Amino acid sequence: MEKKAIRVAYGEALVKLGENNEKVVVLDADLAAATMTNGFKKAFPGRFYDCGIAEADMVDIAAGMSTMGLIPFCSTFAVFAGRCYDQIRNGVCYPHFNVKFGFSHAGITLGEDGGSHQAIEDLALMRVLPGMTVFAPSDANEVYQCVEAASRIDGPVYIRTARLPSPIYDPRPFTVGKGNVLEDGSDCVIFTCGIILEHVLDACEILKAKGYKPALVSFHTIKPFDDQLAREYTAKCKKVFTVEEHSVIGGLGDAVASAVIGHGVEYFEKIGINDVFGQSGKPADLLKEYGLTGPQIAERIMKNL
Amino acid sequence: MDIQALKATARQVRRDIITMVAKAGAGHPGGSLSSTETMVALYFDVMNVDPKNDKDPNRDRFVLSKGHSAPALYGTLCERGYFGREEFDLFRQLHGILQGHPDIKKCPGVDASTGSLGQGISIAVGMALGAKHTGNKCHVYTIIGDGESQEGLVWEASMAAAHYHLDNLTVILDHNGMQIDGTNDEVMSLGNIRAKAEAFGYDVIEVADGNDMQQVLDALHTPACPGKPRYIIMNTLKGKGVSYMEGQVGWHGKAPNAEQAEQALKELEG
């Protein structure tokens, strides 16, 4: 299956957006070659602003630029969401300015740079901000849709992307705030988001091979969350598992929990980074270390079926 | 506007500051009183603004980076006609448009929500950069505090202002020398602030008395230096105009009681 890092798709999407919308400007903090905004920089040098290694300044500059009718897309590593969080909160979200954040290298599959650079908390940070739309796309096609949708939303939007090349799936229907059912089933439901989908699909195949009928629902939008779909599948399957490349605190798992509590849950388990920081290693080794490979996910689920 | 009228307006804004802070029983009078001349000069003589068209895209912009001096901004905006005096009654109160710190979503005439120190100047840099990008001829003004200048973001923003040659930006330092816990030198010395501003690439003007309306006007009307952002050091007096507040650290964020407010208002009579 063809693979593409979703950060690469983000860079491509920005160039396409730039061609169609002259209000779009792109800001980076000396990471254009990593966040992949360098494509936009090359295509539209007059609309690309490097802010230097100063993420907080980048976010507030974007806030100011948005008041002039521009649509700024800011990019840096997702781990630095914490570094410029006050600016995202007070500079952008409090006044509900029209600023977009395409933050890359999220999760442990960042790999070798280690725990200091592996964002496991960004979804939690972003979910809690009033008025923020939060996207966690699972492949290149969803990234294209998220970037396009972000440009049409009047307000702050966070798009979580990743470094590791991951499979490109056939395009799925895309509506902001709506999940996609990838597998219908009745024994349990697995809710997921982001590029960990590759391994969740593996887990599903294992479960099916063992005779189980798992349902699988993928969410590209973490906020506003598709409470209705989560409840529907919870009521149908009763046993709920969430899988994410993020802390089990504050991310997709908690979004699902908030939605489905009191809606017929018989069993609920969050699979993700279990309240620890990551470490250096090859992405495949890290996924195994933190229990996020297909077989490991399948095993945890089967224990409770 | 005639200088005597500007001085009278500044006096009225000072009365507004005392009135609203005393009524609310909370707020920041010290730094509001030190920056009053600058705000009055900006809104009544320098900036191209129209209270009846407060979202005009071509208007000049003002960002109160030291957002806690909101009472001075609210007094100025009210005197300029952005809203009525009755709003003072709800300063810092539930459902009021005059929040503890300026809120663009609630208060007419406010161009940025501020209060988290260091952010306003960075937002102003973004506005100036955005104006250049879009060909908007407006000028962007921001007032920062000296205590605020301990925030690293002030200097990140300054670097960007020089890098992008933002000669449509004026940064005004309300240099009253004091902050919550003491003088700047006691808390975290700013060192040679003029040399720092120059080293960061600003065209610097220093105003000996930032509470002297004529000196303030002269500085604000000095033509821009092409290719460079402007930085004006306004040497001011914290608590200016109210004898018992002048030069007193303790009045940074404290409201006068009824008796003290009465005395202040008497001192501020024309």
mmCIF file of N, CA and C in Angstrom, chain A residues 22 25 46-51 54-57 60-65 67-68 70 86-87 90-91 93-97, chain B residues 61 99 102-105 111-113 116 119 122-123 125-127 129-131 133-134 136 138 140 153 156-157 160 163-164:
data_model
loop_
_atom_site.group_PDB
_atom_site.id
_atom_site.type_symbol
_atom_site.label_atom_id
_atom_site.label_comp_id
_atom_site.label_asym_id
_atom_site.label_seq_id
_atom_site.Cartn_x
_atom_site.Cartn_y
_atom_site.Cartn_z
ATOM 1 N N GLU A 22 -5.971 33.604 -1.873
ATOM 2 C CA GLU A 22 -4.811 34.490 -1.690
ATOM 3 C C GLU A 22 -4.716 35.064 -0.281
ATOM 4 N N VAL A 25 -1.764 32.850 4.346
ATOM 5 C CA VAL A 25 -0.333 33.064 4.545
ATOM 6 C C VAL A 25 0.163 31.966 5.484
ATOM 7 N N GLY A 46 6.318 35.351 -1.153
ATOM 8 C CA GLY A 46 5.805 36.594 -0.573
ATOM 9 C C GLY A 46 4.705 36.383 0.447
ATOM 10 N N ARG A 47 4.273 35.137 0.592
ATOM 11 C CA ARG A 47 3.194 34.848 1.546
ATOM 12 C C ARG A 47 3.668 33.916 2.650
ATOM 13 N N PHE A 48 4.976 33.730 2.713
ATOM 14 C CA PHE A 48 5.549 32.870 3.745
ATOM 15 C C PHE A 48 6.373 33.731 4.704
ATOM 16 N N TYR A 49 6.116 33.590 5.984
ATOM 17 C CA TYR A 49 6.829 34.390 6.991
ATOM 18 C C TYR A 49 7.522 33.472 7.989
ATOM 19 N N ASP A 50 8.838 33.534 7.985
ATOM 20 C CA ASP A 50 9.569 32.790 8.999
ATOM 21 C C ASP A 50 9.665 33.661 10.234
ATOM 22 N N CYS A 51 9.329 33.121 11.367
ATOM 23 C CA CYS A 51 9.343 33.890 12.614
ATOM 24 C C CYS A 51 10.568 33.576 13.451
ATOM 25 N N ALA A 54 10.983 31.068 17.556
ATOM 26 C CA ALA A 54 10.214 31.876 18.507
ATOM 27 C C ALA A 54 8.738 31.547 18.303
ATOM 28 N N GLU A 55 8.330 30.389 18.808
ATOM 29 C CA GLU A 55 6.982 29.884 18.532
ATOM 30 C C GLU A 55 5.898 30.792 19.111
ATOM 31 N N ALA A 56 6.156 31.323 20.304
ATOM 32 C CA ALA A 56 5.156 32.189 20.936
ATOM 33 C C ALA A 56 4.915 33.425 20.069
ATOM 34 N N ASP A 57 6.005 34.001 19.585
ATOM 35 C CA ASP A 57 5.895 35.179 18.735
ATOM 36 C C ASP A 57 5.152 34.835 17.439
ATOM 37 N N ASP A 60 1.326 34.843 18.078
ATOM 38 C CA ASP A 60 0.717 36.174 18.232
ATOM 39 C C ASP A 60 0.849 37.017 16.962
ATOM 40 N N ILE A 61 1.914 36.835 16.209
ATOM 41 C CA ILE A 61 2.016 37.521 14.921
ATOM 42 C C ILE A 61 0.870 37.050 14.017
ATOM 43 N N ALA A 62 0.622 35.746 14.035
ATOM 44 C CA ALA A 62 -0.500 35.205 13.253
ATOM 45 C C ALA A 62 -1.818 35.813 13.725
ATOM 46 N N ALA A 63 -1.957 35.957 15.036
ATOM 47 C CA ALA A 63 -3.174 36.569 15.594
ATOM 48 C C ALA A 63 -3.353 37.968 15.017
ATOM 49 N N GLY A 64 -2.287 38.749 15.036
ATOM 50 C CA GLY A 64 -2.359 40.113 14.508
ATOM 51 C C GLY A 64 -2.652 40.127 13.023
ATOM 52 N N MET A 65 -2.009 39.223 12.280
ATOM 53 C CA MET A 65 -2.231 39.181 10.824
ATOM 54 C C MET A 65 -3.681 38.822 10.501
ATOM 55 N N THR A 67 -6.245 39.752 11.978
ATOM 56 C CA THR A 67 -7.130 40.924 12.112
ATOM 57 C C THR A 67 -7.096 41.787 10.859
ATOM 58 N N MET A 68 -6.164 41.509 9.969
ATOM 59 C CA MET A 68 -6.083 42.252 8.712
ATOM 60 C C MET A 68 -6.753 41.468 7.577
ATOM 61 N N LEU A 70 -6.355 38.269 6.842
ATOM 62 C CA LEU A 70 -5.580 37.145 6.316
ATOM 63 C C LEU A 70 -5.961 35.859 7.054
ATOM 64 N N ASP A 86 -0.025 29.752 25.933
ATOM 65 C CA ASP A 86 -0.641 31.005 26.384
ATOM 66 C C ASP A 86 -1.046 31.863 25.190
ATOM 67 N N GLN A 87 -0.202 31.835 24.152
ATOM 68 C CA GLN A 87 -0.505 32.625 22.954
ATOM 69 C C GLN A 87 -1.688 32.016 22.197
ATOM 70 N N ASN A 90 -4.777 32.817 24.892
ATOM 71 C CA ASN A 90 -5.187 34.218 25.060
ATOM 72 C C ASN A 90 -5.062 35.056 23.791
ATOM 73 N N GLY A 91 -4.053 34.746 22.972
ATOM 74 C CA GLY A 91 -3.829 35.550 21.776
ATOM 75 C C GLY A 91 -4.782 35.198 20.646
ATOM 76 N N CYS A 93 -7.464 32.083 20.783
ATOM 77 C CA CYS A 93 -8.783 31.508 21.092
ATOM 78 C C CYS A 93 -9.678 32.464 21.873
ATOM 79 N N TYR A 94 -9.118 33.194 22.822
ATOM 80 C CA TYR A 94 -9.959 34.100 23.638
ATOM 81 C C TYR A 94 -10.693 35.115 22.747
ATOM 82 N N PRO A 95 -9.984 35.756 21.802
ATOM 83 C CA PRO A 95 -10.712 36.643 20.871
ATOM 84 C C PRO A 95 -11.314 35.899 19.674
ATOM 85 N N HIS A 96 -11.146 34.576 19.612
ATOM 86 C CA HIS A 96 -11.636 33.740 18.515
ATOM 87 C C HIS A 96 -11.124 34.254 17.162
ATOM 88 N N PHE A 97 -9.822 34.443 17.066
ATOM 89 C CA PHE A 97 -9.223 34.889 15.815
ATOM 90 C C PHE A 97 -9.104 33.725 14.833
ATOM 91 N N ARG B 61 -4.577 51.228 14.319
ATOM 92 C CA ARG B 61 -4.841 50.251 15.381
ATOM 93 C C ARG B 61 -4.088 50.611 16.657
ATOM 94 N N GLN B 99 -14.335 44.668 30.713
ATOM 95 C CA GLN B 99 -13.757 43.563 31.461
ATOM 96 C C GLN B 99 -12.507 44.018 32.228
ATOM 97 N N PRO B 102 -8.828 44.365 28.585
ATOM 98 C CA PRO B 102 -9.580 44.673 27.352
ATOM 99 C C PRO B 102 -9.977 43.418 26.555
ATOM 100 N N ASP B 103 -11.212 43.410 26.091
ATOM 101 C CA ASP B 103 -11.759 42.253 25.386
ATOM 102 C C ASP B 103 -12.360 42.719 24.062
ATOM 103 N N ILE B 104 -11.732 42.301 22.970
ATOM 104 C CA ILE B 104 -12.155 42.738 21.639
ATOM 105 C C ILE B 104 -13.583 42.303 21.319
ATOM 106 N N LYS B 105 -14.021 41.213 21.952
ATOM 107 C CA LYS B 105 -15.356 40.711 21.641
ATOM 108 C C LYS B 105 -16.446 41.476 22.380
ATOM 109 N N ASP B 111 -8.938 46.828 19.876
ATOM 110 C CA ASP B 111 -8.434 46.130 18.692
ATOM 111 C C ASP B 111 -7.803 44.771 19.000
ATOM 112 N N ALA B 112 -7.512 44.490 20.275
ATOM 113 C CA ALA B 112 -6.952 43.181 20.632
ATOM 114 C C ALA B 112 -7.247 42.911 22.100
ATOM 115 N N SER B 113 -7.529 41.657 22.395
ATOM 116 C CA SER B 113 -7.715 41.255 23.791
ATOM 117 C C SER B 113 -6.329 41.058 24.409
ATOM 118 N N SER B 116 -2.403 39.156 29.169
ATOM 119 C CA SER B 116 -1.279 38.245 29.366
ATOM 120 C C SER B 116 -0.048 38.963 28.813
ATOM 121 N N GLN B 119 2.152 39.652 25.113
ATOM 122 C CA GLN B 119 1.435 39.253 23.899
ATOM 123 C C GLN B 119 1.004 40.425 23.025
ATOM 124 N N SER B 122 3.431 41.575 20.405
ATOM 125 C CA SER B 122 3.592 40.567 19.357
ATOM 126 C C SER B 122 2.389 40.588 18.406
ATOM 127 N N ILE B 123 1.197 40.751 18.971
ATOM 128 C CA ILE B 123 -0.001 40.870 18.136
ATOM 129 C C ILE B 123 0.090 42.145 17.279
ATOM 130 N N VAL B 125 2.797 43.554 16.213
ATOM 131 C CA VAL B 125 3.746 43.253 15.137
ATOM 132 C C VAL B 125 3.023 42.509 14.013
ATOM 133 N N GLY B 126 2.184 41.561 14.397
ATOM 134 C CA GLY B 126 1.416 40.816 13.393
ATOM 135 C C GLY B 126 0.469 41.718 12.616
ATOM 136 N N MET B 127 -0.158 42.666 13.322
ATOM 137 C CA MET B 127 -1.047 43.617 12.636
ATOM 138 C C MET B 127 -0.253 44.464 11.634
ATOM 139 N N LEU B 129 2.589 43.757 10.242
ATOM 140 C CA LEU B 129 3.052 42.891 9.155
ATOM 141 C C LEU B 129 1.889 42.585 8.210
ATOM 142 N N GLY B 130 0.732 42.307 8.797
ATOM 143 C CA GLY B 130 -0.463 42.041 7.984
ATOM 144 C C GLY B 130 -0.869 43.257 7.174
ATOM 145 N N ALA B 131 -0.714 44.443 7.759
ATOM 146 C CA ALA B 131 -1.049 45.681 7.046
ATOM 147 C C ALA B 131 -0.117 45.853 5.848
ATOM 148 N N HIS B 133 1.422 43.489 4.306
ATOM 149 C CA HIS B 133 1.122 42.409 3.365
ATOM 150 C C HIS B 133 -0.083 42.760 2.489
ATOM 151 N N THR B 134 -1.085 43.365 3.114
ATOM 152 C CA THR B 134 -2.329 43.637 2.386
ATOM 153 C C THR B 134 -2.354 45.033 1.761
ATOM 154 N N ASN B 136 -2.474 47.786 3.376
ATOM 155 C CA ASN B 136 -3.235 48.698 4.236
ATOM 156 C C ASN B 136 -2.284 49.756 4.791
ATOM 157 N N CYS B 138 -2.577 51.735 7.267
ATOM 158 C CA CYS B 138 -2.772 52.117 8.661
ATOM 159 C C CYS B 138 -1.475 52.032 9.456
ATOM 160 N N VAL B 140 0.107 51.120 13.367
ATOM 161 C CA VAL B 140 -0.220 50.332 14.552
ATOM 162 C C VAL B 140 0.568 50.873 15.740
ATOM 163 N N LEU B 153 8.869 37.449 25.315
ATOM 164 C CA LEU B 153 8.110 37.655 24.088
ATOM 165 C C LEU B 153 8.236 39.086 23.563
ATOM 166 N N GLU B 156 11.251 38.929 21.448
ATOM 167 C CA GLU B 156 11.009 38.141 20.233
ATOM 168 C C GLU B 156 10.252 39.004 19.222
ATOM 169 N N ALA B 157 9.235 39.698 19.728
ATOM 170 C CA ALA B 157 8.419 40.550 18.855
ATOM 171 C C ALA B 157 9.259 41.699 18.300
ATOM 172 N N ALA B 160 11.362 40.577 15.443
ATOM 173 C CA ALA B 160 10.555 40.413 14.224
ATOM 174 C C ALA B 160 10.192 41.775 13.622
ATOM 175 N N HIS B 163 13.199 42.894 11.796
ATOM 176 C CA HIS B 163 13.473 41.987 10.678
ATOM 177 C C HIS B 163 12.566 42.289 9.491
ATOM 178 N N TYR B 164 11.305 42.576 9.792
ATOM 179 C CA TYR B 164 10.340 42.839 8.717
ATOM 180 C C TYR B 164 10.174 44.340 8.435
#
